[in-house]
């Protein structure tokens, strides 16, 4: 009802105004339950916590931002919809990958009920860590694909993205580096996010598939085959003979997608001095690009933070 919604919005804005705020990135972030968020997303996440109803046949693509969300959306969409579309007239040739799989917490047209109205089985995406989702993943029954990435490359990607998005700020690499290292970045601390999903995947490997960007870049065909099996849509022997996994990899490759007109022009949104260009989701798509931006010493520092943070877990990044 309108009253319930009004009271929820009131409660949310009340809570939001009490959260610690810190400046430094393209807009100030708020700290909500140990994670940093852009304020409007913190409000959406509170809404998700209160209202999102997972379904047993949902598939959720979960990633830290800048770990390859755009790529994972394209891959999972192409794999699961391959009996509906051929590669010649494929939706990804005319739609941005961000537009083919919705986010749970970032609504299209501001409509938070959109996701609820989707027919099953749903393919969804989120950047939200499990501890901030409505209930534990184990009890959902749905599949979760998590992909993480080398923190150094993720950081460099984040830094470029923030400066692309902001028409006002020019954040220096050094200050971005110290913020990221402290765990202060959107949906950060980066490591806590990875660790939470890592633990879920250890506890429930049939339901949570944990992938790494670097592995996928190195052996994309092998991982696309694995992904298809996990998603309940394994490639048949005939499909493998016909080179369908290779077709999927080619269509979703950085080279292919970043050169499409639909991904090169236009904006997703514009808010204050922040402009989200469609092309901002495609930069280099390489492993190890950090060496072109960070000093070796910074690299060592981030590595030692990573080692310390992941110490005691079996996760290596
Ligand atoms: P770089 O900035 O290192 O190039 P996200 O989609 O989570 O925002 O992540 C963006 C990162 O993924 C960017 O990394 C971007 O270039 C890269 N990327 C986008 N599309 C890709 C693709 N098809 N294959 C591999 N990497 C891709």
Coordinates of C-alpha atoms and ligand atoms in Angstrom, one line a residue:
X1 CA 0.0 0.0 0.0
X2 CA 1.0 3.7 -0.3
X3 CA 1.1 4.0 3.4
X4 CA 3.4 1.1 3.9
X5 CA 5.6 2.4 1.1
X6 CA 5.6 5.9 2.6
X7 CA 6.5 4.6 6.0
X8 CA 9.3 2.4 4.5
X9 CA 10.7 5.4 2.6
X10 CA 10.5 7.5 5.7
X11 CA 12.2 4.8 7.8
X12 CA 14.9 4.3 5.2
X13 CA 15.7 8.0 4.9
X14 CA 15.8 8.3 8.6
X15 CA 18.3 5.4 8.9
X16 CA 20.3 6.7 5.9
X17 CA 20.8 10.1 7.5
X18 CA 22.3 8.4 10.6
X19 CA 24.9 6.4 8.7
X20 CA 28.5 7.4 8.7
X21 CA 29.4 9.2 5.5
X22 CA 32.8 9.6 3.9
X23 CA 34.0 11.6 0.9
X24 CA 36.7 10.9 -1.6
X25 CA 35.2 9.0 -4.6
X26 CA 33.0 10.5 -7.2
X27 CA 30.3 10.9 -4.6
X28 CA 30.3 10.4 -0.8
X29 CA 29.6 6.8 0.4
X30 CA 27.7 5.7 3.4
X31 CA 28.7 2.8 5.7
X32 CA 25.9 0.3 6.1
X33 CA 26.6 -2.9 8.1
X34 CA 30.3 -2.9 7.3
X35 CA 30.0 -2.1 3.6
X36 CA 30.3 1.2 1.8
X37 CA 27.6 2.2 -0.7
X38 CA 26.5 5.2 -2.8
X39 CA 23.6 6.6 -0.7
X40 CA 20.8 5.8 -3.3
X41 CA 22.0 2.2 -3.5
X42 CA 22.1 1.9 0.3
X43 CA 18.4 2.8 0.2
X44 CA 17.7 0.3 -2.5
X45 CA 19.6 -2.4 -0.6
X46 CA 17.4 -1.8 2.5
X47 CA 14.4 -2.2 0.2
X48 CA 15.8 -5.5 -1.1
X49 CA 16.4 -6.7 2.4
X50 CA 12.7 -6.0 3.3
X51 CA 11.1 -7.1 0.0
X52 CA 13.1 -9.3 -2.2
X53 CA 11.8 -12.8 -2.4
X54 CA 14.3 -15.3 -3.8
X55 CA 12.8 -18.2 -5.8
X56 CA 14.2 -21.7 -5.9
X57 CA 14.8 -21.5 -9.6
X58 CA 16.5 -18.1 -9.6
X59 CA 20.1 -17.8 -11.0
X60 CA 22.0 -15.0 -9.4
X61 CA 25.2 -13.6 -10.9
X62 CA 27.1 -12.0 -8.0
X63 CA 30.2 -9.9 -8.4
X64 CA 32.1 -7.1 -6.8
X65 CA 31.8 -4.2 -9.2
X66 CA 34.6 -4.1 -11.8
X67 CA 35.2 -7.8 -11.6
X68 CA 33.6 -8.5 -15.0
X69 CA 29.8 -8.1 -14.3
X70 CA 29.2 -7.0 -17.9
X71 CA 31.0 -10.0 -19.3
X72 CA 29.3 -12.4 -16.9
X73 CA 25.9 -11.0 -17.8
X74 CA 26.6 -11.6 -21.5
X75 CA 27.9 -15.1 -21.0
X76 CA 25.1 -16.3 -18.7
X77 CA 22.5 -14.7 -20.8
X78 CA 23.9 -16.2 -24.1
X79 CA 24.3 -19.7 -22.5
X80 CA 20.8 -19.9 -21.0
X81 CA 18.9 -18.3 -24.0
X82 CA 20.8 -20.1 -26.8
X83 CA 17.8 -22.2 -27.9
X84 CA 15.8 -19.0 -28.4
X85 CA 18.2 -16.9 -30.3
X86 CA 20.7 -17.6 -33.1
X87 CA 24.1 -15.9 -33.2
X88 CA 23.3 -13.9 -36.4
X89 CA 20.3 -12.0 -34.9
X90 CA 21.4 -12.2 -31.3
X91 CA 20.0 -9.7 -28.8
X92 CA 23.6 -8.8 -27.7
X93 CA 24.2 -7.3 -31.1
X94 CA 21.5 -4.7 -30.4
X95 CA 21.4 -4.5 -26.6
X96 CA 24.1 -3.6 -24.0
X97 CA 25.0 -6.6 -21.8
X98 CA 23.9 -4.6 -18.8
X99 CA 20.4 -4.4 -20.3
X100 CA 19.9 -8.1 -20.8
X101 CA 20.1 -9.2 -17.2
X102 CA 18.6 -6.9 -14.5
X103 CA 20.2 -6.0 -11.1
X104 CA 18.3 -6.9 -8.0
X105 CA 19.2 -3.6 -6.4
X106 CA 19.6 -1.3 -9.3
X107 CA 16.1 -1.0 -10.8
X108 CA 15.3 -0.2 -14.4
X109 CA 13.4 3.1 -14.6
X110 CA 13.5 3.3 -10.8
X111 CA 11.0 0.6 -10.4
X112 CA 12.0 -1.8 -7.5
X113 CA 9.0 -4.1 -8.3
X114 CA 10.4 -5.0 -11.7
X115 CA 12.3 -7.9 -10.5
X116 CA 9.4 -9.3 -8.6
X117 CA 7.2 -9.2 -11.7
X118 CA 9.7 -11.2 -13.9
X119 CA 8.5 -14.7 -14.8
X120 CA 10.5 -17.7 -13.5
X121 CA 13.2 -18.8 -14.0
X122 CA 14.9 -15.5 -13.4
X123 CA 18.4 -14.6 -14.3
X124 CA 19.5 -11.8 -12.0
X125 CA 22.6 -9.9 -11.0
X126 CA 23.7 -8.4 -7.8
X127 CA 26.7 -6.7 -6.2
X128 CA 25.2 -7.2 -2.7
X129 CA 27.3 -9.4 -0.3
X130 CA 25.4 -12.4 1.1
X131 CA 25.2 -11.0 4.6
X132 CA 23.1 -8.1 3.3
X133 CA 20.7 -10.2 1.2
X134 CA 17.4 -11.1 2.8
X135 CA 18.2 -14.7 4.0
X136 CA 21.1 -17.0 3.7
X137 CA 21.9 -18.4 0.3
X138 CA 21.8 -22.0 1.5
X139 CA 18.1 -21.7 2.2
X140 CA 17.2 -20.1 -1.1
X141 CA 17.8 -23.2 -3.2
X142 CA 18.8 -21.0 -6.1
X143 CA 22.1 -21.0 -8.0
X144 CA 24.7 -18.3 -7.5
X145 CA 27.6 -17.7 -9.8
X146 CA 30.3 -15.5 -8.2
X147 CA 33.3 -14.1 -10.1
X148 CA 36.1 -12.3 -8.4
X149 CA 39.3 -10.7 -9.8
X150 CA 42.8 -9.7 -8.9
X151 CA 42.4 -6.8 -6.4
X152 CA 45.1 -4.8 -8.3
X153 CA 43.3 -5.0 -11.6
X154 CA 40.0 -4.4 -9.9
X155 CA 41.3 -1.3 -8.2
X156 CA 42.7 0.1 -11.5
X157 CA 39.4 -0.6 -13.2
X158 CA 37.5 1.1 -10.3
X159 CA 39.8 4.2 -10.4
X160 CA 39.3 4.7 -14.2
X161 CA 35.6 4.1 -13.9
X162 CA 35.2 6.7 -11.1
X163 CA 37.0 9.3 -13.2
X164 CA 34.9 8.4 -16.2
X165 CA 31.6 8.7 -14.3
X166 CA 32.4 12.0 -12.6
X167 CA 32.3 15.2 -14.5
X168 CA 33.6 17.1 -11.5
X169 CA 36.3 15.1 -9.7
X170 CA 39.6 14.0 -10.9
X171 CA 40.7 11.5 -8.3
X172 CA 44.4 10.8 -8.1
X173 CA 45.6 7.3 -8.3
X174 CA 47.4 7.7 -4.9
X175 CA 44.3 8.8 -3.0
X176 CA 42.1 6.2 -4.7
X177 CA 44.7 3.6 -3.8
X178 CA 44.7 4.5 -0.1
X179 CA 40.9 4.6 0.0
X180 CA 40.6 1.2 -1.7
X181 CA 43.3 -0.3 0.5
X182 CA 41.4 0.7 3.6
X183 CA 38.4 -1.1 2.3
X184 CA 36.7 2.2 1.4
X185 CA 35.2 1.8 -2.0
X186 CA 31.7 1.1 -3.4
X187 CA 30.5 -2.3 -2.1
X188 CA 33.8 -2.6 -0.3
X189 CA 35.8 -3.7 1.6
X190 CA 36.6 -5.7 -1.5
X191 CA 38.1 -8.7 0.3
X192 CA 35.2 -9.1 2.7
X193 CA 32.9 -9.4 -0.3
X194 CA 35.0 -12.1 -1.9
X195 CA 35.4 -14.0 1.4
X196 CA 31.7 -14.1 2.1
X197 CA 30.9 -15.7 -1.2
X198 CA 34.0 -18.0 -1.0
X199 CA 32.7 -19.4 2.3
X200 CA 29.2 -19.9 0.7
X201 CA 30.8 -21.8 -2.2
X202 CA 32.8 -24.0 0.2
X203 CA 29.7 -24.8 2.2
X204 CA 27.5 -25.3 -0.8
X205 CA 29.5 -26.1 -3.9
X206 CA 26.5 -27.4 -5.9
X207 CA 24.7 -24.0 -5.4
X208 CA 27.5 -21.5 -5.4
X209 CA 30.0 -21.6 -8.3
X210 CA 33.1 -19.5 -7.5
X211 CA 35.0 -18.3 -10.6
X212 CA 38.0 -16.0 -11.2
X213 CA 38.2 -13.5 -14.0
X214 CA 41.8 -14.5 -14.8
X215 CA 41.0 -18.2 -15.1
X216 CA 38.1 -17.3 -17.5
X217 CA 40.3 -15.1 -19.6
X218 CA 42.9 -17.8 -19.9
X219 CA 40.6 -20.7 -20.7
X220 CA 37.3 -19.2 -21.7
X221 CA 35.9 -22.2 -23.6
X222 CA 36.6 -24.6 -20.7
X223 CA 34.8 -22.2 -18.3
X224 CA 31.9 -21.5 -20.6
X225 CA 31.3 -25.3 -20.7
X226 CA 31.6 -25.5 -16.9
X227 CA 29.2 -22.5 -16.5
X228 CA 26.6 -24.0 -18.8
X229 CA 26.7 -27.3 -16.8
X230 CA 26.3 -25.4 -13.6
X231 CA 23.5 -23.3 -15.0
X232 CA 21.6 -26.5 -15.8
X233 CA 22.0 -26.0 -19.6
X234 CA 25.0 -28.2 -20.5
X235 CA 26.2 -28.3 -24.0
X236 CA 25.4 -31.5 -25.9
X237 CA 28.1 -33.5 -27.7
X238 CA 26.6 -32.2 -30.9
X239 CA 26.8 -28.6 -29.7
X240 CA 30.4 -29.1 -28.7
X241 CA 31.2 -30.7 -32.1
X242 CA 29.4 -27.7 -33.8
X243 CA 31.6 -25.3 -31.9
X244 CA 28.8 -23.6 -29.9
X245 CA 30.9 -23.0 -26.8
X246 CA 33.4 -21.2 -29.1
X247 CA 30.6 -19.1 -30.6
X248 CA 29.4 -18.1 -27.1
X249 CA 33.0 -17.1 -26.2
X250 CA 33.4 -15.1 -29.4
X251 CA 30.1 -13.2 -29.1
X252 CA 30.8 -12.3 -25.5
X253 CA 34.4 -11.4 -26.0
X254 CA 35.7 -7.9 -25.1
X255 CA 36.8 -7.4 -28.8
X256 CA 33.4 -8.2 -30.1
X257 CA 31.2 -6.4 -27.6
X258 CA 33.3 -3.3 -27.2
X259 CA 33.2 -2.7 -30.9
X260 CA 29.5 -2.8 -31.3
X261 CA 27.8 0.6 -31.8
X262 CA 25.2 -0.1 -29.1
X263 CA 28.0 -0.4 -26.5
X264 CA 30.0 2.6 -27.7
X265 CA 27.4 5.4 -27.6
X266 CA 24.7 6.7 -25.2
X267 CA 24.2 6.9 -21.5
X268 CA 22.5 4.7 -18.9
X269 CA 21.9 7.6 -16.5
X270 CA 22.7 11.1 -15.5
X271 CA 22.6 12.3 -11.9
X272 CA 24.1 15.5 -10.5
X273 CA 27.6 15.6 -12.1
X274 CA 27.7 11.9 -12.6
X275 CA 27.1 10.5 -16.1
X276 CA 27.1 6.8 -16.7
X277 CA 28.2 6.2 -20.4
X278 CA 27.4 2.9 -21.9
X279 CA 31.0 2.7 -23.1
X280 CA 32.3 3.0 -19.5
X281 CA 31.8 -0.7 -19.0
X282 CA 34.4 -1.5 -21.6
X283 CA 38.0 -0.3 -21.0
X284 CA 40.7 -2.9 -21.7
X285 CA 39.5 -6.2 -20.5
X286 CA 43.0 -7.4 -19.8
X287 CA 44.7 -9.3 -17.0
X288 CA 47.6 -7.5 -15.3
X289 CA 46.9 -4.0 -16.6
X290 CA 47.7 -2.7 -13.1
X291 CA 51.4 -2.6 -14.0
X292 CA 50.7 0.2 -16.4
X293 CA 49.3 2.4 -13.6
X294 CA 50.5 1.4 -10.2
X295 CA 54.1 1.2 -9.0
X296 CA 55.6 -2.1 -8.0
X297 CA 55.6 -1.0 -4.5
X298 CA 51.8 -0.3 -4.6
X299 CA 51.4 -3.7 -6.1
X300 CA 53.3 -5.3 -3.3
X301 CA 51.3 -3.4 -0.7
X302 CA 48.0 -4.4 -2.1
X303 CA 49.2 -8.0 -2.3
X304 CA 50.2 -8.0 1.3
X305 CA 46.9 -6.6 2.3
X306 CA 45.2 -9.3 0.3
X307 CA 47.3 -12.0 1.9
X308 CA 46.5 -10.7 5.4
X309 CA 42.8 -10.4 4.7
X310 CA 42.5 -13.9 3.2
X311 CA 44.8 -15.5 5.7
X312 CA 43.2 -18.6 7.2
X313 CA 40.8 -19.0 4.3
X314 CA 41.8 -21.3 1.4
X315 CA 41.1 -18.5 -1.0
X316 CA 44.0 -17.1 -3.1
X317 CA 43.6 -14.0 -5.2
Ligands
LIG1 P1 39.1 -3.0 -17.1 O1 38.7 -1.6 -16.6 O2 40.2 -3.6 -16.4 O3 39.2 -3.0 -18.6 P2 32.2 -4.6 -14.5 O4 31.5 -5.1 -15.7 O5 32.0 -5.4 -13.3 O6 31.9 -3.1 -14.3 O7 33.8 -4.7 -14.9 C1 34.3 -3.9 -15.9 C2 35.6 -4.6 -16.3 O8 35.4 -5.7 -17.1 C3 36.5 -3.6 -17.1 O9 37.8 -4.0 -16.8 C4 36.0 -4.0 -18.5 O10 36.9 -3.6 -19.5 C5 36.0 -5.5 -18.4 N1 35.1 -6.1 -19.4 C6 34.0 -5.7 -19.9 N2 33.5 -6.5 -20.9 C7 34.4 -7.6 -20.9 C8 34.4 -8.7 -21.7 N3 33.5 -9.0 -22.6 N4 35.5 -9.6 -21.5 C9 36.4 -9.3 -20.6 N5 36.4 -8.2 -19.8 C10 35.4 -7.3 -20.0

